[in-house]
Coordinates of N, CA and C in Angstrom, one line a residue:
Chain A
X1 N 121.3 124.4 99.6 CA 121.2 123.1 100.2 C 122.3 122.2 99.6
X2 N 122.8 121.3 100.4 CA 123.8 120.3 100.0 C 123.1 119.2 99.2
X3 N 123.9 118.5 98.4 CA 123.3 117.5 97.5 C 123.4 116.1 98.1
X4 N 122.4 115.3 97.8 CA 122.4 113.9 98.1 C 121.9 113.2 96.8
X5 N 122.7 112.3 96.4 CA 122.5 111.7 95.1 C 122.1 110.2 95.2
X6 N 121.1 109.8 94.5 CA 120.7 108.4 94.4 C 120.4 108.1 93.0
X7 N 120.6 106.8 92.6 CA 120.2 106.3 91.3 C 118.6 106.1 91.4
X8 N 117.9 106.7 90.4 CA 116.5 106.7 90.5 C 115.9 105.3 90.3
X9 N 116.7 104.4 89.6 CA 116.2 103.1 89.3 C 115.2 103.1 88.1
X10 N 114.3 102.1 88.0 CA 114.1 101.1 89.0 C 115.1 100.1 89.2
X11 N 115.3 99.6 90.4 CA 116.2 98.5 90.7 C 115.3 97.3 90.8
X12 N 115.5 96.3 90.0 CA 114.7 95.1 90.0 C 115.5 93.9 90.5
X13 N 115.0 93.3 91.5 CA 115.6 92.1 92.1 C 114.6 91.0 92.2
X14 N 115.0 89.7 92.1 CA 114.0 88.6 92.3 C 113.8 88.4 93.8
X15 N 112.7 87.9 94.1 CA 112.3 87.6 95.5 C 113.4 86.7 96.1
X16 N 113.8 87.0 97.4 CA 114.8 86.3 98.1 C 116.3 86.8 97.9
X17 N 116.5 87.6 96.9 CA 117.8 88.2 96.6 C 118.1 89.3 97.6
X18 N 119.4 89.8 97.5 CA 119.8 91.0 98.2 C 119.7 92.2 97.4
X19 N 119.0 93.2 97.9 CA 118.8 94.5 97.2 C 119.9 95.4 97.8
X20 N 120.6 96.1 96.9 CA 121.6 97.0 97.4 C 121.3 98.4 96.8
X21 N 121.1 99.3 97.8 CA 120.7 100.7 97.4 C 121.8 101.6 97.8
X22 N 122.2 102.6 97.0 CA 123.4 103.4 97.2 C 123.0 104.9 97.3
X23 N 123.9 105.6 98.0 CA 123.6 107.1 98.1 C 125.0 107.8 98.4
X24 N 125.2 108.9 97.7 CA 126.4 109.7 98.0 C 125.9 111.1 98.4
X25 N 126.8 111.7 99.2 CA 126.4 113.1 99.7 C 127.6 114.0 99.5
X26 N 127.4 115.3 99.5 CA 128.5 116.2 99.2 C 129.0 116.9 100.4
X27 N 128.3 117.0 101.5 CA 128.7 117.8 102.6 C 129.5 116.9 103.6
X28 N 130.8 117.1 103.7 CA 131.6 116.3 104.6 C 131.3 116.5 106.1
X29 N 130.6 117.6 106.4 CA 130.3 117.9 107.8 C 129.0 117.1 108.2
X30 N 128.4 116.4 107.3 CA 127.2 115.7 107.7 C 127.4 114.7 108.8
X31 N 126.4 114.6 109.7 CA 126.6 113.8 110.9 C 125.7 112.6 110.9
X32 N 124.5 112.7 110.4 CA 123.6 111.6 110.6 C 123.0 111.2 109.2
X33 N 122.7 109.9 109.1 CA 122.3 109.4 107.8 C 121.1 108.5 108.0
X34 N 120.1 108.6 107.2 CA 118.8 108.0 107.4 C 118.3 107.3 106.1
X35 N 117.6 106.2 106.2 CA 116.9 105.6 105.1 C 115.4 105.6 105.4
X36 N 114.7 106.1 104.5 CA 113.2 106.1 104.6 C 112.7 105.3 103.5
X37 N 111.6 104.6 103.7 CA 110.9 103.9 102.7 C 109.5 104.6 102.4
X38 N 109.2 104.7 101.2 CA 108.0 105.4 100.8 C 107.2 104.6 99.8
X39 N 106.1 104.1 100.2 CA 105.2 103.4 99.3 C 104.4 104.5 98.5
X40 N 104.0 104.1 97.3 CA 103.3 105.0 96.4 C 102.1 105.7 97.1
X41 N 102.1 107.0 97.1 CA 100.9 107.7 97.7 C 100.9 107.8 99.2
X42 N 102.0 107.3 99.8 CA 102.1 107.3 101.3 C 103.2 108.2 101.7
X43 N 103.3 108.3 103.1 CA 104.4 109.2 103.6 C 105.6 108.4 103.9
X44 N 106.8 109.1 103.9 CA 108.0 108.4 104.2 C 108.0 107.8 105.6
X45 N 108.6 106.6 105.7 CA 108.7 105.8 106.9 C 110.2 105.6 107.3
X46 N 110.6 106.0 108.4 CA 112.0 105.7 108.8 C 112.3 104.3 109.0
X47 N 113.3 103.7 108.3 CA 113.6 102.3 108.5 C 115.0 102.1 109.1
X48 N 115.9 103.0 108.8 CA 117.3 102.8 109.4 C 117.9 104.2 109.6
X49 N 118.8 104.2 110.5 CA 119.7 105.4 110.7 C 121.0 104.9 111.1
X50 N 122.0 105.7 110.8 CA 123.4 105.4 111.1 C 124.2 106.6 111.3
X51 N 125.1 106.6 112.3 CA 125.9 107.8 112.6 C 127.4 107.6 112.5
X52 N 127.8 106.3 112.6 CA 129.2 106.0 112.7 C 129.6 105.2 111.5
X53 N 130.9 105.3 111.1 CA 131.4 104.5 110.0 C 131.2 103.0 110.3
X54 N 130.9 102.2 109.2 CA 130.8 100.8 109.4 C 129.4 100.3 109.1
X55 N 129.0 99.2 109.6 CA 127.7 98.6 109.3 C 126.8 98.6 110.5
X56 N 125.5 98.7 110.2 CA 124.5 98.6 111.3 C 123.4 97.7 110.8
X57 N 123.1 96.7 111.5 CA 122.1 95.7 111.1 C 120.9 95.8 111.9
X58 N 119.7 95.6 111.3 CA 118.4 95.6 112.0 C 117.5 94.7 111.2
X59 N 117.4 93.4 111.6 CA 116.6 92.5 110.9 C 117.2 92.2 109.5
X60 N 116.4 92.4 108.5 CA 116.9 92.1 107.1 C 117.6 93.3 106.5
X61 N 117.6 94.4 107.3 CA 118.3 95.6 106.7 C 119.7 95.8 107.3
X62 N 120.6 96.2 106.5 CA 121.9 96.7 106.9 C 122.2 98.0 106.3
X63 N 122.6 99.0 107.1 CA 123.0 100.3 106.6 C 124.5 100.3 106.7
X64 N 125.2 100.8 105.7 CA 126.6 100.9 105.7 C 127.0 102.4 105.4
X65 N 128.0 102.9 106.2 CA 128.4 104.2 106.1 C 129.9 104.3 105.9
X66 N 130.4 105.1 104.9 CA 131.8 105.3 104.7 C 131.9 106.9 104.6
X67 N 132.3 107.5 105.6 CA 132.4 109.0 105.6 C 133.5 109.5 104.7
X68 N 134.6 108.7 104.7 CA 135.7 109.1 103.8 C 135.3 109.2 102.4
X69 N 134.5 108.2 102.0 CA 134.0 108.2 100.6 C 132.7 108.9 100.4
X70 N 132.1 109.4 101.5 CA 130.8 110.1 101.5 C 129.8 109.3 100.8
X71 N 129.6 108.1 101.4 CA 128.8 107.0 100.8 C 128.0 106.3 101.8
X72 N 126.8 106.1 101.5 CA 125.9 105.4 102.4 C 125.1 104.4 101.6
X73 N 124.9 103.2 102.1 CA 124.2 102.2 101.4 C 123.2 101.5 102.3
X74 N 122.2 100.8 101.7 CA 121.2 100.0 102.4 C 121.1 98.7 101.7
X75 N 121.3 97.6 102.5 CA 121.2 96.3 101.9 C 119.9 95.7 102.5
X76 N 119.1 95.1 101.7 CA 117.9 94.4 102.1 C 118.1 92.9 101.7
X77 N 118.2 92.1 102.8 CA 118.4 90.6 102.5 C 117.1 90.0 102.4
X78 N 117.1 88.8 101.7 CA 115.8 88.1 101.5 C 114.7 89.0 101.1
X79 N 114.9 89.7 100.0 CA 113.9 90.7 99.5 C 112.6 90.1 99.3
X80 N 111.5 90.8 99.7 CA 110.1 90.4 99.5 C 109.4 91.3 98.6
X81 N 108.4 90.8 97.9 CA 107.6 91.8 97.1 C 107.1 93.0 97.9
X82 N 106.8 92.8 99.2 CA 106.3 93.9 100.0 C 107.4 94.9 100.2
X83 N 108.7 94.6 99.9 CA 109.7 95.6 100.0 C 109.7 96.6 98.8
X84 N 108.9 96.3 97.8 CA 108.8 97.2 96.6 C 108.3 98.5 97.0
X85 N 109.1 99.5 96.8 CA 108.8 100.9 97.3 C 110.0 101.8 96.8
X86 N 109.8 103.1 97.1 CA 110.9 104.0 96.8 C 111.7 104.2 98.1
X87 N 113.0 104.1 98.0 CA 113.8 104.2 99.2 C 114.6 105.6 99.1
X88 N 114.4 106.4 100.2 CA 114.9 107.7 100.2 C 116.1 107.8 101.2
X89 N 117.2 108.3 100.7 CA 118.4 108.5 101.5 C 118.3 109.9 102.0
X90 N 118.6 110.2 103.3 CA 118.5 111.5 103.8 C 119.7 111.8 104.7
X91 N 120.2 113.0 104.7 CA 121.4 113.4 105.4 C 121.1 114.6 106.3
X92 N 121.6 114.5 107.5 CA 121.4 115.7 108.4 C 122.8 116.3 108.5
X93 N 122.8 117.7 108.2 CA 124.0 118.4 108.2 C 124.5 118.7 109.7
X94 N 125.7 119.2 109.7 CA 126.3 119.4 111.0 C 125.5 120.4 111.9
X95 N 125.0 121.4 111.2 CA 124.3 122.5 112.0 C 122.8 122.3 111.7
X96 N 122.0 122.3 112.8 CA 120.6 122.3 112.7 C 120.1 120.9 112.4
X97 N 118.8 120.8 112.2 CA 118.1 119.5 112.1 C 117.6 119.2 110.8
X98 N 117.8 120.1 109.8 CA 117.2 119.9 108.5 C 117.7 118.6 107.8
X99 N 116.8 117.8 107.3 CA 117.2 116.7 106.5 C 117.2 117.0 105.0
X100 N 118.3 116.7 104.3 CA 118.3 116.8 102.9 C 118.1 115.4 102.3
X101 N 117.2 115.3 101.4 CA 116.8 114.0 100.8 C 117.4 113.9 99.4
X102 N 117.8 112.6 99.1 CA 118.0 112.3 97.7 C 116.7 112.1 97.0
X103 N 116.8 111.9 95.7 CA 115.6 111.8 94.8 C 114.9 110.4 95.0
X104 N 115.6 109.5 95.7 CA 115.0 108.2 95.9 C 115.3 107.2 94.8
X105 N 115.4 105.9 95.2 CA 115.5 104.8 94.3 C 114.3 103.9 94.4
X106 N 113.7 103.6 93.2 CA 112.5 102.7 93.2 C 113.0 101.3 93.1
X107 N 112.6 100.5 94.1 CA 112.9 99.1 94.2 C 111.7 98.3 93.8
X108 N 112.0 97.3 92.9 CA 110.9 96.4 92.5 C 111.4 95.0 92.8
X109 N 110.7 94.2 93.7 CA 111.0 92.9 94.0 C 110.0 92.0 93.3
X110 N 110.5 91.1 92.4 CA 109.6 90.3 91.6 C 109.5 88.9 92.2
X111 N 108.2 88.4 92.3 CA 108.0 87.1 92.9 C 108.6 86.0 91.9
Chain B
X1 N 96.8 106.9 118.7 CA 98.1 107.1 118.0 C 98.5 108.5 118.1
X2 N 99.7 108.7 118.6 CA 100.2 110.0 118.8 C 101.2 110.4 117.8
X3 N 101.0 110.0 116.5 CA 101.8 110.3 115.4 C 101.6 111.8 115.0
X4 N 102.4 112.1 113.9 CA 102.2 113.5 113.3 C 100.9 113.5 112.5
X5 N 100.1 114.5 112.9 CA 98.8 114.6 112.3 C 98.7 115.7 111.3
X6 N 98.3 115.4 110.1 CA 98.2 116.5 109.1 C 96.7 116.5 108.6
X7 N 96.2 117.7 108.3 CA 94.9 117.8 107.7 C 94.8 119.1 106.9
X8 N 94.1 119.1 105.8 CA 93.3 117.9 105.3 C 94.2 116.9 104.6
X9 N 93.7 115.8 104.3 CA 94.4 114.8 103.6 C 94.5 115.2 102.1
X10 N 93.4 115.7 101.6 CA 93.4 116.2 100.2 C 92.8 117.6 100.2
X11 N 93.3 118.5 99.4 CA 92.8 119.8 99.3 C 92.8 120.3 97.9
X12 N 91.6 120.7 97.4 CA 91.5 121.1 96.0 C 91.2 122.6 96.1
X13 N 92.0 123.4 95.3 CA 91.8 124.8 95.2 C 91.8 125.3 93.8
X14 N 91.1 126.3 93.5 CA 91.2 127.0 92.2 C 92.3 128.0 92.2
X15 N 92.8 128.2 91.0 CA 93.9 129.2 90.9 C 93.5 130.6 91.5
X16 N 94.4 131.1 92.3 CA 94.1 132.4 93.0 C 93.6 132.3 94.4
X17 N 93.1 131.1 94.8 CA 92.6 130.9 96.1 C 93.8 130.7 97.1
X18 N 93.4 130.6 98.4 CA 94.4 130.4 99.4 C 94.3 128.9 99.9
X19 N 95.4 128.3 100.2 CA 95.5 127.0 100.8 C 96.1 127.1 102.2
X20 N 95.5 126.4 103.1 CA 96.0 126.3 104.5 C 96.2 124.9 104.8
X21 N 97.4 124.5 105.2 CA 97.7 123.1 105.5 C 98.1 123.1 107.0
X22 N 97.6 122.1 107.7 CA 97.8 122.0 109.2 C 98.6 120.8 109.6
X23 N 99.4 121.0 110.6 CA 100.2 119.9 111.1 C 100.3 120.0 112.6
X24 N 100.0 118.9 113.3 CA 100.2 118.8 114.7 C 101.3 117.8 115.0
X25 N 102.4 118.2 115.6 CA 103.5 117.3 115.8 C 103.2 116.1 116.8
X26 N 104.1 115.2 116.8 CA 103.9 114.1 117.7 C 104.0 114.6 119.2
X27 N 103.4 113.9 120.1 CA 103.4 114.4 121.5 C 104.8 114.4 121.9
X28 N 105.1 115.5 122.6 CA 106.5 115.7 123.1 C 107.5 116.3 122.1
X29 N 107.1 116.5 120.9 CA 107.9 117.1 119.9 C 107.6 118.6 119.8
X30 N 108.7 119.4 119.7 CA 108.5 120.8 119.6 C 109.1 121.4 118.3
X31 N 109.5 120.5 117.4 CA 110.1 121.0 116.2 C 109.4 120.5 115.0
X32 N 109.0 121.4 114.1 CA 108.2 121.0 112.9 C 109.0 121.4 111.6
X33 N 108.8 120.5 110.7 CA 109.5 120.8 109.4 C 108.4 120.5 108.3
X34 N 108.5 121.4 107.3 CA 107.6 121.2 106.1 C 108.4 120.8 104.9
X35 N 108.0 119.8 104.1 CA 108.6 119.4 102.9 C 107.6 119.3 101.8
X36 N 108.0 119.6 100.6 CA 107.1 119.4 99.4 C 107.7 118.3 98.5
X37 N 106.8 117.6 98.0 CA 107.2 116.5 97.0 C 106.3 116.6 95.8
X38 N 107.0 116.8 94.7 CA 106.4 116.7 93.4 C 106.4 115.3 92.9
X39 N 105.4 114.9 92.0 CA 105.3 113.6 91.5 C 106.7 113.1 91.0
X40 N 107.0 111.8 91.4 CA 108.3 111.2 90.9 C 109.5 111.9 91.4
X41 N 109.4 112.8 92.4 CA 110.6 113.5 92.9 C 110.8 113.2 94.3
X42 N 112.0 113.6 94.8 CA 112.3 113.5 96.3 C 111.6 114.6 97.0
X43 N 111.8 114.6 98.3 CA 111.3 115.6 99.2 C 112.2 116.8 99.3
X44 N 111.6 118.0 99.1 CA 112.3 119.2 99.1 C 112.0 120.0 100.4
X45 N 113.0 120.4 101.2 CA 112.8 121.1 102.4 C 112.3 122.5 102.1
X46 N 111.3 122.9 103.0 CA 110.8 124.2 102.8 C 111.1 125.1 104.1
X47 N 110.7 124.6 105.2 CA 110.8 125.5 106.4 C 110.9 124.6 107.7
X48 N 111.6 125.1 108.7 CA 111.8 124.5 110.0 C 111.4 125.5 111.0
X49 N 110.5 125.0 111.9 CA 110.0 125.9 113.0 C 110.0 125.3 114.3
X50 N 110.2 126.1 115.3 CA 109.9 125.8 116.7 C 108.7 126.6 117.1
X51 N 108.2 126.4 118.3 CA 107.1 127.2 118.8 C 107.4 128.7 118.7
X52 N 106.5 129.4 117.9 CA 106.6 130.9 117.8 C 107.9 131.3 117.2
X53 N 108.6 130.5 116.4 CA 109.9 130.9 115.9 C 110.2 130.1 114.6
X54 N 110.6 130.9 113.6 CA 111.0 130.2 112.3 C 112.5 130.1 112.4
X55 N 113.0 128.9 112.3 CA 114.5 128.6 112.5 C 115.2 128.7 111.1
X56 N 114.6 128.1 110.1 CA 115.2 128.1 108.8 C 114.1 128.0 107.8
X57 N 114.0 129.0 106.9 CA 113.0 129.1 105.9 C 113.7 129.2 104.5
X58 N 114.9 128.6 104.4 CA 115.7 128.7 103.2 C 115.1 128.0 102.0
X59 N 114.2 127.1 102.2 CA 113.5 126.4 101.1 C 112.2 126.9 100.7
X60 N 111.8 128.0 101.4 CA 110.4 128.6 101.1 C 110.5 129.5 99.9
X61 N 109.6 129.4 99.0 CA 109.5 130.5 98.0 C 109.3 131.8 98.6
X62 N 109.9 132.9 98.0 CA 109.9 134.2 98.6 C 108.5 134.8 98.7
X63 N 107.7 134.5 97.7 CA 106.4 135.1 97.7 C 105.3 134.0 97.8
X64 N 104.2 134.4 98.4 CA 102.9 133.6 98.5 C 103.0 132.6 99.6
X65 N 104.1 132.1 100.0 CA 104.2 131.1 101.0 C 104.6 131.6 102.4
X66 N 103.9 131.1 103.4 CA 104.3 131.5 104.8 C 104.0 130.3 105.7
X67 N 104.7 130.3 106.8 CA 104.5 129.2 107.8 C 104.5 129.8 109.2
X68 N 103.8 129.2 110.1 CA 103.8 129.6 111.5 C 103.6 128.4 112.4
X69 N 104.1 128.5 113.6 CA 103.9 127.4 114.6 C 103.6 128.2 115.9
X70 N 102.3 128.5 116.1 CA 102.0 129.3 117.3 C 102.2 128.6 118.6
X71 N 102.1 129.3 119.7 CA 102.3 128.7 121.0 C 101.3 127.7 121.3
X72 N 100.0 127.9 120.9 CA 99.0 126.9 121.0 C 98.5 126.6 119.6
X73 N 98.2 125.3 119.4 CA 97.6 124.9 118.1 C 98.6 124.4 117.1
X74 N 98.1 123.9 116.0 CA 99.0 123.3 115.0 C 99.9 124.3 114.2
X75 N 100.9 123.7 113.5 CA 101.6 124.5 112.6 C 100.8 124.7 111.3
X76 N 100.9 125.8 110.7 CA 100.1 126.1 109.5 C 101.1 126.5 108.4
X77 N 100.9 125.9 107.2 CA 101.6 126.3 106.0 C 100.5 127.0 105.1
X78 N 100.8 128.2 104.8 CA 99.8 129.0 104.1 C 100.3 129.3 102.7
X79 N 99.5 129.1 101.7 CA 99.9 129.4 100.3 C 98.8 130.3 99.8
X80 N 99.2 131.5 99.5 CA 98.3 132.5 98.9 C 98.3 132.5 97.4
X81 N 97.1 132.8 96.8 CA 97.0 132.9 95.4 C 97.7 131.7 94.7
X82 N 97.2 130.6 95.0 CA 97.8 129.3 94.4 C 97.8 129.3 92.9
X83 N 98.8 128.7 92.4 CA 99.0 128.4 91.0 C 99.1 126.9 90.7
X84 N 98.9 126.5 89.5 CA 98.9 125.1 89.2 C 100.3 124.4 89.6
X85 N 101.3 125.2 89.5 CA 102.6 124.6 89.9 C 102.8 124.3 91.4
X86 N 101.8 124.8 92.2 CA 101.8 124.5 93.7 C 101.3 123.1 93.9
X87 N 100.7 122.5 92.9 CA 100.1 121.2 93.1 C 101.2 120.2 93.5
X88 N 101.1 119.6 94.6 CA 102.1 118.7 95.2 C 101.6 118.0 96.4
X89 N 102.4 117.1 96.9 CA 102.2 116.6 98.3 C 103.0 117.4 99.3
X90 N 102.4 117.8 100.3 CA 103.1 118.6 101.3 C 103.1 117.8 102.6
X91 N 104.4 117.4 103.0 CA 104.6 116.6 104.2 C 105.1 117.5 105.4
X92 N 104.6 117.1 106.5 CA 105.1 117.7 107.7 C 105.8 116.6 108.5
X93 N 106.9 117.0 109.2 CA 107.6 116.1 110.1 C 107.9 116.8 111.4
X94 N 108.1 116.0 112.4 CA 108.4 116.6 113.7 C 109.6 115.8 114.3
X95 N 110.2 116.5 115.2 CA 111.3 115.9 116.0 C 111.2 116.4 117.4
X96 N 112.0 115.7 118.3 CA 111.8 116.0 119.7 C 112.7 117.2 120.2
X97 N 113.9 117.3 119.7 CA 114.7 118.4 120.1 C 115.8 118.7 119.1
X98 N 116.5 119.8 119.3 CA 117.5 120.2 118.4 C 118.8 119.6 118.8
X99 N 119.7 119.6 117.8 CA 121.1 119.3 118.2 C 121.7 118.0 117.7
X100 N 122.3 118.0 116.5 CA 123.3 117.0 116.2 C 122.8 115.6 115.9
X101 N 123.7 114.7 116.0 CA 123.5 113.3 115.7 C 122.4 112.7 116.6
X102 N 121.6 111.9 116.0 CA 120.6 111.2 116.8 C 119.2 111.7 116.7
X103 N 119.1 112.9 116.1 CA 117.7 113.4 116.0 C 117.0 112.8 114.8
X104 N 115.8 112.3 115.0 CA 115.1 111.6 114.0 C 113.8 112.4 113.7
X105 N 113.5 112.5 112.4 CA 112.2 113.1 112.0 C 111.2 112.1 111.6
X106 N 110.0 112.3 112.1 CA 108.9 111.4 111.8 C 107.8 112.2 111.0
X107 N 107.3 111.6 109.9 CA 106.5 112.3 109.0 C 105.0 112.0 109.2
X108 N 104.2 113.0 108.9 CA 102.8 112.8 108.8 C 102.4 112.2 107.5
X109 N 101.1 112.0 107.3 CA 100.6 111.3 106.1 C 100.5 112.3 104.9
X110 N 100.7 113.5 105.1 CA 100.8 114.5 104.0 C 99.4 115.1 103.6
X111 N 99.5 116.2 102.9 CA 98.3 116.8 102.3 C 98.6 116.9 100.8
X112 N 97.7 116.3 100.0 CA 97.8 116.4 98.6 C 97.1 117.6 98.1
X113 N 97.8 118.6 97.6 CA 97.2 119.8 97.1 C 97.0 119.8 95.6
X114 N 95.8 120.0 95.2 CA 95.5 120.0 93.7 C 95.0 121.4 93.4
X115 N 95.6 122.0 92.4 CA 95.2 123.4 92.0 C 94.6 123.2 90.6
X116 N 93.3 123.6 90.5 CA 92.6 123.5 89.2 C 92.8 124.7 88.4

């Protein structure tokens, strides 16, 4: 399996700040990139996906993709305590549908 | 709610017993994936199935583990002769179709397997 790397954290930000989560991947043939949020003891929930270089915005979330640098990031604006969770970066390779996950970054938003 | 359904939610087995985990995909989805998650770790791919066909089992341990997705009924992940190291959360995901960019996986609530 190809590798997907994330800083495990925890990343601590104050309420209202921007949280920046980063992810790098090793397979240049990767086509699709996903961010999942996972609360403790719960299942992963898809929050963002991006296929093309550049930025994609959805509400308070912005996903950024740079295929040349093999880098994906997720920005969360106006962070809320309810955003506190583990954020999993996932990459879909060129062939097949299997998602390869990073180890996740734990985000803590402090009131 | 036509989400991915997994059962049981919690499963306790003694060493040496068999564990059977079930997954029904979302309505309209014909592809099922099984992932395992150890505490404080990410999700590790195990197997990818379509109806009556294993597409990729590169993440499955060679012994004791098997998976199926019959023509009728849920997908089953079967673990024979469980050991304590099998204790983990097992998540099932489903997707609608195969092929390249745009395909999204949706996860069930998982089965927490505890081996005593």
